[in-house]
Amino acid sequence: MDDLARRLGLRTNAHIFFWSAGLMVAILLLLLVFPGPIGEVFGAGRDWIVAKLGWFFILGVTSWVIFLVWVAFSRYGSLRLGKDDDRPEYGNLSWFAMLFAGGIGTVLMFWGVAEPISHFSDPPFAGTEPYSIEAARSAMSISLYHLSIHTWAIFTLPGLAFGYFVYRRGLPLRFSSAFYPLLKERIHGPIGKTIDVFAVLGTLFGLAVSLGLGTSQISAGLSALTGTADAVWLRVVIITLLTAVATASIVAGLDKGVRRLSNLNILMAVGLMLFVLFFGDTVFLLRQVIESLGYYLQDVVRLSFWNDAMAQFGKEEGWGWQGSWTVFYWAWTVTWSPFMGIFLARISRGRTVREFVGGVLVAPSVFTLVWFVIFGWSAMELDGIGGDGGALSAAVAESVPLAMFAFFDHFPAATLISGIAIVVVALFFATSSDSASLVVDMLCSGDGDAGPVRQRVFWGVSEGAVAASLIVLGGDQALTTLQQVITVMGLPIFVLVFVMLVSLLTGFRQERFGAGADPSVPQDGAHAEPSDRGGSPADRAP
């Protein structure tokens, strides 16, 4: 494999690269050649996981939140993600801005209106009347539970582990490095490489779900604006075009490509949010920022442990409401954890554990609160709080991706704003794809430097191909198919992140607090695996 990599001009860990690529291609072929049987397998797998292990997902993420809060206030909170004399590369404002950039994406554009309206029109709690004030309040609490602190805990735990083991312990920039206290030198052998392959595949499929959702939303928006049928072929064309844009960004490089697209993306998304704030019921929305925070804090403990155990006695026999929402969210989000974990670790080198946990959990969650209040409460108010439902509930019932555009129909210059929203979603697609291509390349090589362009282009094209395959497999039921696939793919990654918590705690305990690391633990890349590029990957980590 090493000889083949050299002949192809690749600079990577050949075993991780080719095994990841080979398994990805095999899965794609199975999806395209046997869509019916494979779809049934994923459907059955998802139903089994939700029915038997849904509680594990819910308890797991809640335990991660508790662990992170504890470790931030413990004596380990003063440890630095780097050497003891390292200091942050970025100031607080720049760092928060980058966390803010990571906190928005296709998920907020897709669910900002759709999720609150879904829970508002069909409350999950018995005794809550649809469209009532209580339904509106619980809808906002549930939406914030799904996409604020708990979601960011899924990113924070791997980010903390990467930052600690890569920058303080000098290990390669690979997912398996986070398991060094448990596996020792075996992270460089078959066990470690198997873990890295799972991380690469999970990241690819997690991104594919986001790209699939974004593509569905763009297709729905174009259909609403132009009258073109919202068909599978249109979504495949959209994915193809946007993958080409993302690939061009990859070729341009990190500074010229990813950075410029990200900055433009952030400005346009914030502009949309401010437009809704100032052209909507401004005073009501500003008051709801405070009040919704109170609803969330009041309800978050109950939601954190609620696993829909009584669903089998209700109308949703088998796996209940949680399977379509919370378990799907956690399984989907955890597949992003290698990607987001590396991003967070890279921008946080030199910060203390306490600074890292506090900043990553709080800053993006505050933005999520503001986003959902402005879009969600505006949507519920327009739909008729205390009434019988309106156009937005009908739009969500017909097509979830259409919700945002039905919402903009209630504002001035609806066509123009809808067009801008389509561009924002498209840019999120491109920035997610090119950023993930860089990270997947790093996960394969264990190196913080960007690999050859051909290597990164391969992963960019692969992400688009996986997303397109899932769209074709799902057909008109693409959202359901995406939920099924990601729940199955997310389970092994979820288990690995759970074990990562144990490994991280073990690593912390090996520290002689205040006197540096335990001499028995490798420092400065002493145990790092030699890379195909010469030297230790840790020597070139950013």
Coordinates of C-alpha atoms in Angstrom, one line a residue:
M1 CA 0.0 0.0 0.0
D2 CA 2.9 2.4 0.8
D3 CA 4.3 1.8 -2.7
L4 CA 0.9 2.5 -4.3
A5 CA 0.5 5.7 -2.4
R6 CA 3.9 6.9 -3.5
R7 CA 3.2 6.1 -7.2
L8 CA -0.1 8.0 -6.9
G9 CA 1.7 11.0 -5.4
L10 CA -0.1 10.7 -2.1
R11 CA 1.3 11.8 1.3
T12 CA -0.7 10.0 3.8
N13 CA -1.0 6.9 6.0
A14 CA -1.6 4.4 3.1
H15 CA -3.4 1.8 5.2
I16 CA -5.9 4.3 6.7
F17 CA -6.4 6.1 3.3
F18 CA -7.0 3.0 1.2
W19 CA -9.1 1.1 3.7
S20 CA -11.3 4.2 4.2
A21 CA -11.6 4.8 0.5
G22 CA -12.2 1.2 -0.4
L23 CA -14.9 0.7 2.2
M24 CA -16.6 4.0 1.1
V25 CA -16.6 2.9 -2.5
A26 CA -18.0 -0.6 -1.5
I27 CA -20.8 1.0 0.5
L28 CA -21.6 3.4 -2.4
L29 CA -21.8 0.5 -4.9
L30 CA -24.1 -1.5 -2.5
L31 CA -26.3 1.6 -2.1
L32 CA -26.6 2.1 -5.9
V33 CA -26.8 -1.6 -7.0
F34 CA -29.0 -2.9 -4.3
P35 CA -31.0 0.2 -3.1
G36 CA -34.0 -1.8 -1.9
P37 CA -32.3 -4.5 0.2
I38 CA -29.8 -2.0 1.6
G39 CA -32.5 0.5 2.5
E40 CA -34.4 -2.3 4.3
V41 CA -31.2 -3.2 6.2
F42 CA -30.6 0.4 7.3
G43 CA -34.3 0.8 8.2
A44 CA -34.3 -2.4 10.3
G45 CA -31.0 -1.4 11.9
R46 CA -32.3 2.0 12.8
D47 CA -35.5 0.6 14.4
W48 CA -33.5 -1.9 16.4
I49 CA -31.0 0.7 17.6
V50 CA -33.7 3.2 18.6
A51 CA -35.8 0.6 20.4
K52 CA -33.0 -1.1 22.2
L53 CA -30.3 1.6 22.5
G54 CA -32.1 4.9 22.3
W55 CA -31.7 5.3 26.0
F56 CA -28.0 4.8 25.6
F57 CA -27.7 7.8 23.3
I58 CA -29.7 10.0 25.6
L59 CA -27.9 9.0 28.8
G60 CA -24.5 9.2 27.0
V61 CA -24.8 12.8 25.8
T62 CA -26.1 13.9 29.2
S63 CA -23.2 12.2 30.9
W64 CA -20.8 14.0 28.6
V65 CA -22.3 17.3 29.6
I66 CA -21.9 16.5 33.2
F67 CA -18.4 15.3 32.8
L68 CA -17.3 18.4 30.9
V69 CA -18.8 20.7 33.5
W70 CA -17.1 18.7 36.2
V71 CA -13.7 18.7 34.6
A72 CA -13.9 22.4 33.9
F73 CA -14.3 23.2 37.6
S74 CA -12.0 20.4 38.8
R75 CA -8.2 20.7 39.4
Y76 CA -7.7 19.5 35.8
G77 CA -9.3 22.7 34.6
S78 CA -6.0 24.5 34.8
L79 CA -4.2 22.1 32.5
R80 CA -3.2 23.6 29.1
L81 CA -3.9 22.1 25.7
G82 CA -0.3 22.3 24.9
K83 CA 2.9 22.8 26.9
D84 CA 2.7 24.6 30.2
D85 CA 4.2 27.8 28.7
D86 CA 2.0 27.8 25.6
R87 CA -0.4 30.6 25.2
P88 CA -3.5 30.9 22.9
E89 CA -2.7 31.8 19.3
Y90 CA -5.9 33.8 19.0
G91 CA -7.3 36.5 21.2
N92 CA -10.7 36.0 22.9
L93 CA -12.7 38.0 20.3
S94 CA -11.1 36.1 17.4
W95 CA -11.6 32.8 19.1
F96 CA -15.2 33.5 19.9
A97 CA -15.8 34.6 16.3
M98 CA -14.4 31.3 15.0
L99 CA -16.6 29.3 17.5
F100 CA -19.5 31.4 16.3
A101 CA -18.6 30.4 12.7
G102 CA -18.7 26.8 13.7
G103 CA -22.0 27.2 15.5
I104 CA -24.0 28.0 12.4
G105 CA -24.6 25.8 9.4
T106 CA -27.1 23.9 7.3
V107 CA -28.6 22.5 10.5
L108 CA -29.7 25.9 11.7
M109 CA -31.0 27.0 8.3
F110 CA -32.8 23.7 7.9
W111 CA -34.4 23.4 11.4
G112 CA -34.6 27.1 12.5
V113 CA -38.3 27.2 11.5
A114 CA -39.1 23.6 10.9
E115 CA -38.3 22.1 14.3
P116 CA -40.2 24.7 16.5
I117 CA -43.2 24.5 14.1
S118 CA -43.1 20.6 14.2
H119 CA -43.3 20.5 18.0
F120 CA -45.7 23.4 18.1
S121 CA -48.2 21.7 15.8
D122 CA -47.6 18.1 17.1
P123 CA -46.4 18.3 20.8
P124 CA -44.6 15.2 22.0
F125 CA -45.9 15.5 25.6
A126 CA -49.3 14.1 26.5
G127 CA -51.9 16.6 27.5
T128 CA -50.3 19.5 25.6
E129 CA -52.7 21.0 23.1
P130 CA -51.3 21.8 19.6
Y131 CA -50.8 25.5 18.8
S132 CA -51.3 26.4 22.5
I133 CA -49.0 28.7 24.5
E134 CA -47.7 25.7 26.4
A135 CA -47.0 23.9 23.1
A136 CA -45.0 27.0 21.9
R137 CA -43.0 27.1 25.1
S138 CA -42.1 23.4 25.0
A139 CA -41.3 23.5 21.3
M140 CA -38.7 26.2 22.0
S141 CA -37.2 24.3 24.9
I142 CA -37.0 21.1 22.9
S143 CA -35.3 22.9 20.0
L144 CA -32.7 24.4 22.2
Y145 CA -32.1 21.1 24.0
H146 CA -31.4 19.5 20.6
L147 CA -29.1 22.2 19.2
S148 CA -27.3 24.0 22.0
I149 CA -25.3 22.7 25.0
H150 CA -25.9 19.0 24.4
T151 CA -25.0 19.2 20.7
W152 CA -21.8 21.1 21.5
A153 CA -20.9 18.7 24.3
I154 CA -20.6 16.1 21.5
F155 CA -18.1 18.3 19.8
T156 CA -16.3 19.5 22.9
L157 CA -15.4 16.1 24.3
P158 CA -13.4 15.0 21.2
G159 CA -12.0 18.5 20.8
L160 CA -10.7 18.4 24.3
A161 CA -9.2 14.9 23.8
F162 CA -7.5 15.9 20.6
G163 CA -6.2 19.1 22.1
Y164 CA -4.8 17.3 25.1
F165 CA -3.3 14.3 23.5
V166 CA -2.0 15.9 20.3
Y167 CA -0.7 19.3 21.7
R168 CA 0.2 18.3 25.2
R169 CA 1.3 14.7 24.7
G170 CA 2.7 15.1 21.2
L171 CA 0.7 12.3 19.5
P172 CA -0.3 12.2 15.8
L173 CA -3.3 14.2 14.7
R174 CA -5.5 11.1 14.4
F175 CA -8.7 10.0 16.1
S176 CA -7.0 7.0 17.6
S177 CA -4.5 9.2 19.5
A178 CA -7.3 10.0 22.0
F179 CA -7.2 6.4 23.2
Y180 CA -3.5 6.3 24.0
P181 CA -3.9 5.7 27.8
L182 CA -5.9 2.6 27.1
L183 CA -4.2 1.2 24.0
K184 CA -0.7 2.6 24.4
E185 CA 1.5 1.8 21.3
R186 CA -1.4 -0.2 19.8
I187 CA -2.8 3.0 18.4
H188 CA -0.2 2.7 15.7
G189 CA -1.2 -0.9 14.9
P190 CA -4.3 -2.6 13.5
I191 CA -6.6 -1.6 16.4
G192 CA -5.7 2.1 16.1
K193 CA -6.0 2.1 12.4
T194 CA -9.4 0.4 12.5
I195 CA -10.6 3.2 14.9
D196 CA -9.2 5.8 12.4
V197 CA -11.0 4.2 9.5
F198 CA -14.3 4.2 11.4
A199 CA -13.7 7.9 12.2
V200 CA -13.2 8.7 8.5
L201 CA -16.3 6.8 7.4
G202 CA -18.4 8.3 10.1
T203 CA -17.3 11.8 9.2
L204 CA -18.0 11.2 5.5
F205 CA -21.5 9.9 6.2
G206 CA -22.3 12.6 8.8
L207 CA -21.3 15.3 6.4
A208 CA -23.4 13.5 3.6
V209 CA -26.5 13.8 5.8
S210 CA -25.9 17.5 6.2
L211 CA -25.3 18.0 2.5
G212 CA -28.4 15.9 1.8
L213 CA -30.5 18.1 4.1
G214 CA -29.0 21.3 2.6
T215 CA -29.6 20.0 -1.0
S216 CA -33.2 19.2 -0.1
Q217 CA -33.7 22.7 1.2
I218 CA -32.1 24.3 -1.9
S219 CA -34.2 22.2 -4.2
A220 CA -37.4 23.1 -2.3
G221 CA -36.5 26.8 -2.5
L222 CA -35.8 26.7 -6.2
S223 CA -39.0 24.8 -6.7
A224 CA -40.9 27.5 -4.8
L225 CA -39.3 30.3 -6.7
T226 CA -39.3 28.9 -10.2
G227 CA -42.0 26.3 -10.2
T228 CA -39.6 23.5 -11.1
A229 CA -40.6 20.2 -9.7
D230 CA -38.7 19.3 -6.5
A231 CA -37.4 16.0 -7.9
V232 CA -34.6 13.6 -7.1
W233 CA -32.8 14.5 -10.3
L234 CA -32.8 18.2 -9.4
R235 CA -31.2 17.4 -6.0
V236 CA -28.5 15.3 -7.7
V237 CA -27.7 18.2 -10.1
I238 CA -27.5 20.6 -7.2
I239 CA -25.1 18.3 -5.3
T240 CA -23.0 17.9 -8.4
L241 CA -22.7 21.7 -9.0
L242 CA -22.0 22.5 -5.3
T243 CA -19.4 19.7 -5.0
A244 CA -17.7 21.3 -8.0
V245 CA -17.7 24.7 -6.2
A246 CA -16.3 23.1 -3.0
T247 CA -13.6 21.3 -5.1
A248 CA -12.6 24.6 -6.6
S249 CA -12.3 26.0 -3.0
I250 CA -10.2 23.0 -2.0
V251 CA -7.8 23.7 -5.0
A252 CA -7.6 27.4 -4.0
G253 CA -6.4 26.4 -0.5
L254 CA -7.4 27.1 3.1
D255 CA -6.7 30.9 3.2
K256 CA -8.1 31.8 -0.2
G257 CA -10.9 29.2 -0.3
V258 CA -12.3 28.1 3.1
R259 CA -11.6 31.4 4.9
R260 CA -13.3 33.7 2.3
L261 CA -16.3 31.4 1.9
S262 CA -16.7 31.1 5.7
N263 CA -16.5 34.9 6.2
L264 CA -19.1 35.6 3.5
N265 CA -21.3 32.8 4.8
I266 CA -21.3 34.2 8.4
L267 CA -22.1 37.8 7.2
M268 CA -25.1 36.6 5.1
A269 CA -26.5 34.3 7.8
V270 CA -26.3 37.0 10.4
G271 CA -27.9 39.5 7.9
L272 CA -30.8 37.1 7.4
M273 CA -31.3 36.8 11.2
L274 CA -31.2 40.6 11.7
F275 CA -33.7 41.1 8.8
V276 CA -36.2 38.8 10.5
L277 CA -35.6 40.5 13.9
F278 CA -36.2 44.0 12.6
F279 CA -39.0 43.3 10.1
G280 CA -40.7 40.9 12.6
D281 CA -42.2 41.6 16.0
T282 CA -38.9 43.1 17.4
V283 CA -39.9 43.8 20.9
F284 CA -41.6 40.5 21.4
L285 CA -38.5 38.7 20.1
L286 CA -36.1 40.6 22.3
R287 CA -38.2 39.7 25.3
Q288 CA -38.3 36.1 24.2
V289 CA -34.5 35.9 24.2
I290 CA -34.6 36.3 28.0
E291 CA -37.8 34.3 28.6
S292 CA -36.8 31.4 26.3
L293 CA -33.5 31.0 28.2
G294 CA -35.6 30.6 31.3
Y295 CA -37.8 28.0 29.7
Y296 CA -34.7 26.1 28.5
L297 CA -33.0 26.2 32.0
Q298 CA -36.2 25.0 33.6
D299 CA -36.8 22.1 31.2
V300 CA -33.3 21.0 30.3
V301 CA -32.8 18.5 33.2
R302 CA -36.1 16.8 32.5
L303 CA -35.3 16.6 28.7
S304 CA -31.8 15.3 29.4
F305 CA -33.1 12.2 30.9
W306 CA -36.4 11.7 29.1
N307 CA -36.1 8.7 26.7
D308 CA -39.7 8.2 25.8
A309 CA -39.9 4.9 27.7
M310 CA -43.7 4.9 27.7
A311 CA -44.0 5.2 23.9
Q312 CA -44.8 1.6 23.5
F313 CA -48.1 2.2 25.3
G314 CA -49.0 5.1 23.1
K315 CA -49.8 5.9 19.5
E316 CA -46.2 5.4 18.3
E317 CA -45.7 1.8 19.1
G318 CA -42.1 0.5 19.1
W319 CA -39.7 3.4 19.3
G320 CA -41.6 6.6 19.8
W321 CA -41.0 10.3 19.1
Q322 CA -37.4 10.2 20.4
G323 CA -36.3 8.0 17.5
S324 CA -37.2 10.6 14.9
W325 CA -35.7 13.5 16.8
T326 CA -33.3 13.1 19.7
V327 CA -31.6 9.8 18.8
F328 CA -31.3 11.0 15.2
Y329 CA -29.7 14.2 16.3
W330 CA -27.2 12.6 18.6
A331 CA -26.3 9.9 16.1
W332 CA -25.9 12.5 13.4
T333 CA -23.9 14.9 15.5
V334 CA -21.5 12.4 16.8
T335 CA -20.4 11.5 13.2
W336 CA -19.3 15.1 13.0
S337 CA -17.2 14.9 16.2
P338 CA -13.9 13.9 14.5
F339 CA -14.3 16.8 12.1
M340 CA -15.4 19.4 14.6
G341 CA -13.1 18.1 17.3
I342 CA -10.0 18.7 15.2
F343 CA -11.2 22.2 14.2
L344 CA -11.9 23.1 17.8
A345 CA -8.5 21.7 19.0
R346 CA -6.6 23.6 16.3
I347 CA -8.0 27.0 17.2
S348 CA -7.7 26.4 20.9
R349 CA -4.1 25.3 21.4
G350 CA -2.6 27.0 24.5
R351 CA -6.0 27.5 26.3
T352 CA -6.7 25.8 29.6
V353 CA -9.2 23.0 29.9
R354 CA -11.5 25.4 31.8
E355 CA -11.3 28.1 29.1
F356 CA -11.9 25.5 26.3
V357 CA -14.9 23.9 27.9
G358 CA -16.5 27.2 28.9
G359 CA -16.0 28.8 25.6
V360 CA -17.0 26.0 23.3
L361 CA -20.1 25.0 25.3
V362 CA -21.4 28.5 25.9
A363 CA -20.5 30.8 22.9
P364 CA -22.2 28.7 20.1
S365 CA -25.1 27.8 22.4
V366 CA -25.8 31.5 23.0
F367 CA -25.9 32.1 19.2
T368 CA -28.2 29.1 18.8
L369 CA -30.5 30.5 21.4
V370 CA -30.7 33.8 19.6
W371 CA -31.2 32.1 16.2
F372 CA -34.0 29.9 17.3
V373 CA -35.8 32.6 19.2
I374 CA -35.8 34.9 16.2
F375 CA -36.8 32.3 13.6
G376 CA -38.7 29.9 15.8
W377 CA -40.8 32.4 17.8
S378 CA -41.5 34.5 14.7
A379 CA -42.7 31.4 12.9
M380 CA -45.0 30.3 15.7
E381 CA -46.4 33.8 16.1
L382 CA -47.2 33.9 12.4
D383 CA -48.7 30.4 12.5
G384 CA -51.1 31.5 15.2
I385 CA -50.3 30.9 18.9
G386 CA -53.6 29.9 20.6
G387 CA -55.3 29.2 17.2
D388 CA -55.7 26.2 15.0
G389 CA -52.5 26.4 13.0
G390 CA -51.7 28.2 9.7
A391 CA -49.7 28.1 6.6
L392 CA -46.4 27.3 8.2
S393 CA -47.7 24.2 9.9
A394 CA -49.2 23.1 6.6
A395 CA -45.9 23.7 4.8
V396 CA -43.9 21.6 7.4
A397 CA -46.5 18.8 7.1
E398 CA -46.1 18.9 3.3
S399 CA -42.3 19.3 3.1
V400 CA -39.9 20.1 5.9
P401 CA -37.2 21.6 3.6
L402 CA -39.9 24.0 2.4
A403 CA -40.5 25.5 5.8
M404 CA -37.9 28.3 5.7
F405 CA -39.2 29.6 2.3
A406 CA -42.9 29.5 3.4
F407 CA -41.7 31.5 6.4
F408 CA -40.1 34.2 4.3
D409 CA -43.4 34.6 2.3
H410 CA -44.6 36.6 5.3
F411 CA -41.9 39.2 5.0
P412 CA -41.2 42.1 2.5
A413 CA -39.2 41.2 -0.6
A414 CA -39.9 37.5 0.0
T415 CA -38.5 36.4 -3.4
L416 CA -35.2 38.3 -2.9
I417 CA -34.8 37.0 0.7
S418 CA -35.6 33.4 -0.3
G419 CA -33.0 33.7 -3.0
I420 CA -30.4 35.0 -0.5
A421 CA -31.4 32.1 1.8
I422 CA -30.7 29.6 -1.0
V423 CA -27.2 31.2 -1.5
V424 CA -26.5 30.9 2.2
V425 CA -27.4 27.2 2.3
A426 CA -25.3 26.7 -0.8
L427 CA -22.3 28.4 0.8
F428 CA -22.8 26.3 3.9
F429 CA -22.6 23.3 1.7
A430 CA -19.3 24.5 0.1
T431 CA -17.6 25.5 3.3
S432 CA -18.6 22.3 5.1
S433 CA -17.4 20.2 2.2
D434 CA -14.0 21.8 1.7
S435 CA -13.3 22.1 5.5
A436 CA -14.3 18.4 6.0
S437 CA -12.1 17.4 3.1
L438 CA -9.1 19.0 4.8
V439 CA -9.9 17.3 8.1
V440 CA -10.5 13.9 6.6
D441 CA -7.2 14.2 4.9
M442 CA -5.6 15.0 8.3
L443 CA -7.3 12.1 10.0
C444 CA -5.8 9.8 7.4
S445 CA -2.3 11.2 7.6
G446 CA -2.0 12.2 11.2
D447 CA -0.5 15.4 10.0
G448 CA -1.7 19.0 10.6
D449 CA -0.4 20.2 7.2
A450 CA -2.6 20.0 4.1
G451 CA -1.9 17.1 1.8
P452 CA -1.5 17.2 -2.0
V453 CA -4.4 18.9 -3.8
R454 CA -5.3 15.6 -5.5
Q455 CA -5.7 13.9 -2.1
R456 CA -8.1 16.6 -0.8
V457 CA -10.0 16.7 -4.1
F458 CA -10.6 13.0 -3.8
W459 CA -12.3 13.4 -0.4
G460 CA -14.3 16.4 -1.6
V461 CA -15.7 14.5 -4.6
S462 CA -16.3 11.5 -2.3
E463 CA -18.4 13.5 0.1
G464 CA -20.6 14.7 -2.8
A465 CA -20.9 11.2 -4.2
V466 CA -22.0 9.8 -0.8
A467 CA -24.6 12.5 -0.4
A468 CA -25.9 12.0 -3.9
S469 CA -26.2 8.3 -3.3
L470 CA -28.2 8.8 -0.2
I471 CA -30.5 11.1 -2.0
V472 CA -31.0 8.6 -4.8
L473 CA -31.5 5.8 -2.3
G474 CA -34.1 7.8 -0.4
G475 CA -36.0 9.2 -3.4
D476 CA -39.1 11.1 -2.2
Q477 CA -38.5 9.8 1.3
A478 CA -34.9 11.1 1.5
L479 CA -35.2 12.6 5.0
T480 CA -36.3 9.3 6.4
T481 CA -33.5 7.5 4.6
L482 CA -30.9 9.9 5.9
Q483 CA -32.2 9.4 9.5
Q484 CA -31.9 5.6 9.1
V485 CA -28.4 5.6 7.6
I486 CA -26.9 8.1 10.1
T487 CA -28.4 6.3 13.1
V488 CA -26.7 3.1 12.1
M489 CA -23.4 4.7 11.1
G490 CA -23.4 6.8 14.3
L491 CA -23.6 4.0 16.8
P492 CA -19.9 2.8 16.5
I493 CA -18.6 6.4 16.6
F494 CA -20.9 7.1 19.6
V495 CA -19.4 4.1 21.5
L496 CA -15.8 5.3 20.6
V497 CA -16.5 8.8 22.0
F498 CA -17.9 7.2 25.2
V499 CA -14.6 5.3 25.6
M500 CA -12.8 8.5 24.8
L501 CA -14.2 10.0 28.0
V502 CA -12.6 7.2 30.0
S503 CA -9.3 7.6 28.1
L504 CA -9.2 11.4 28.7
L505 CA -9.9 11.0 32.4
T506 CA -7.2 8.4 32.6
G507 CA -4.8 10.8 30.8
F508 CA -5.7 13.6 33.2
R509 CA -5.1 11.4 36.2
Q510 CA -1.6 10.5 34.9
E511 CA -0.7 14.2 35.2
R512 CA 1.2 15.3 38.3
F513 CA -1.0 18.4 38.7
G514 CA 1.1 21.5 38.7
A515 CA 4.3 19.7 37.9
G516 CA 3.9 18.7 34.3
A517 CA 3.0 15.3 32.9
D518 CA 3.8 11.9 34.3
P519 CA 7.2 10.7 32.8
S520 CA 5.6 7.4 31.9
V521 CA 3.4 9.1 29.4
P522 CA 4.9 10.1 26.0
Q523 CA 5.8 13.7 25.5
D524 CA 6.6 15.8 22.4
G525 CA 5.9 13.0 20.0
A526 CA 8.2 10.5 21.6
H527 CA 5.8 7.7 20.7
A528 CA 4.4 9.2 17.6
E529 CA 4.4 6.9 14.6
P530 CA 6.7 7.9 11.8
S531 CA 4.7 9.2 8.9
D532 CA 5.1 8.5 5.2
R533 CA 6.4 12.1 4.8
G534 CA 9.4 11.6 7.1
G535 CA 9.8 12.4 10.8
S536 CA 7.0 12.5 13.3
P537 CA 3.5 13.9 12.5
A538 CA 3.6 15.5 15.9
D539 CA 6.6 17.6 14.8
R540 CA 4.5 19.2 12.1
A541 CA 1.2 19.6 14.1
P542 CA -0.1 23.1 13.9

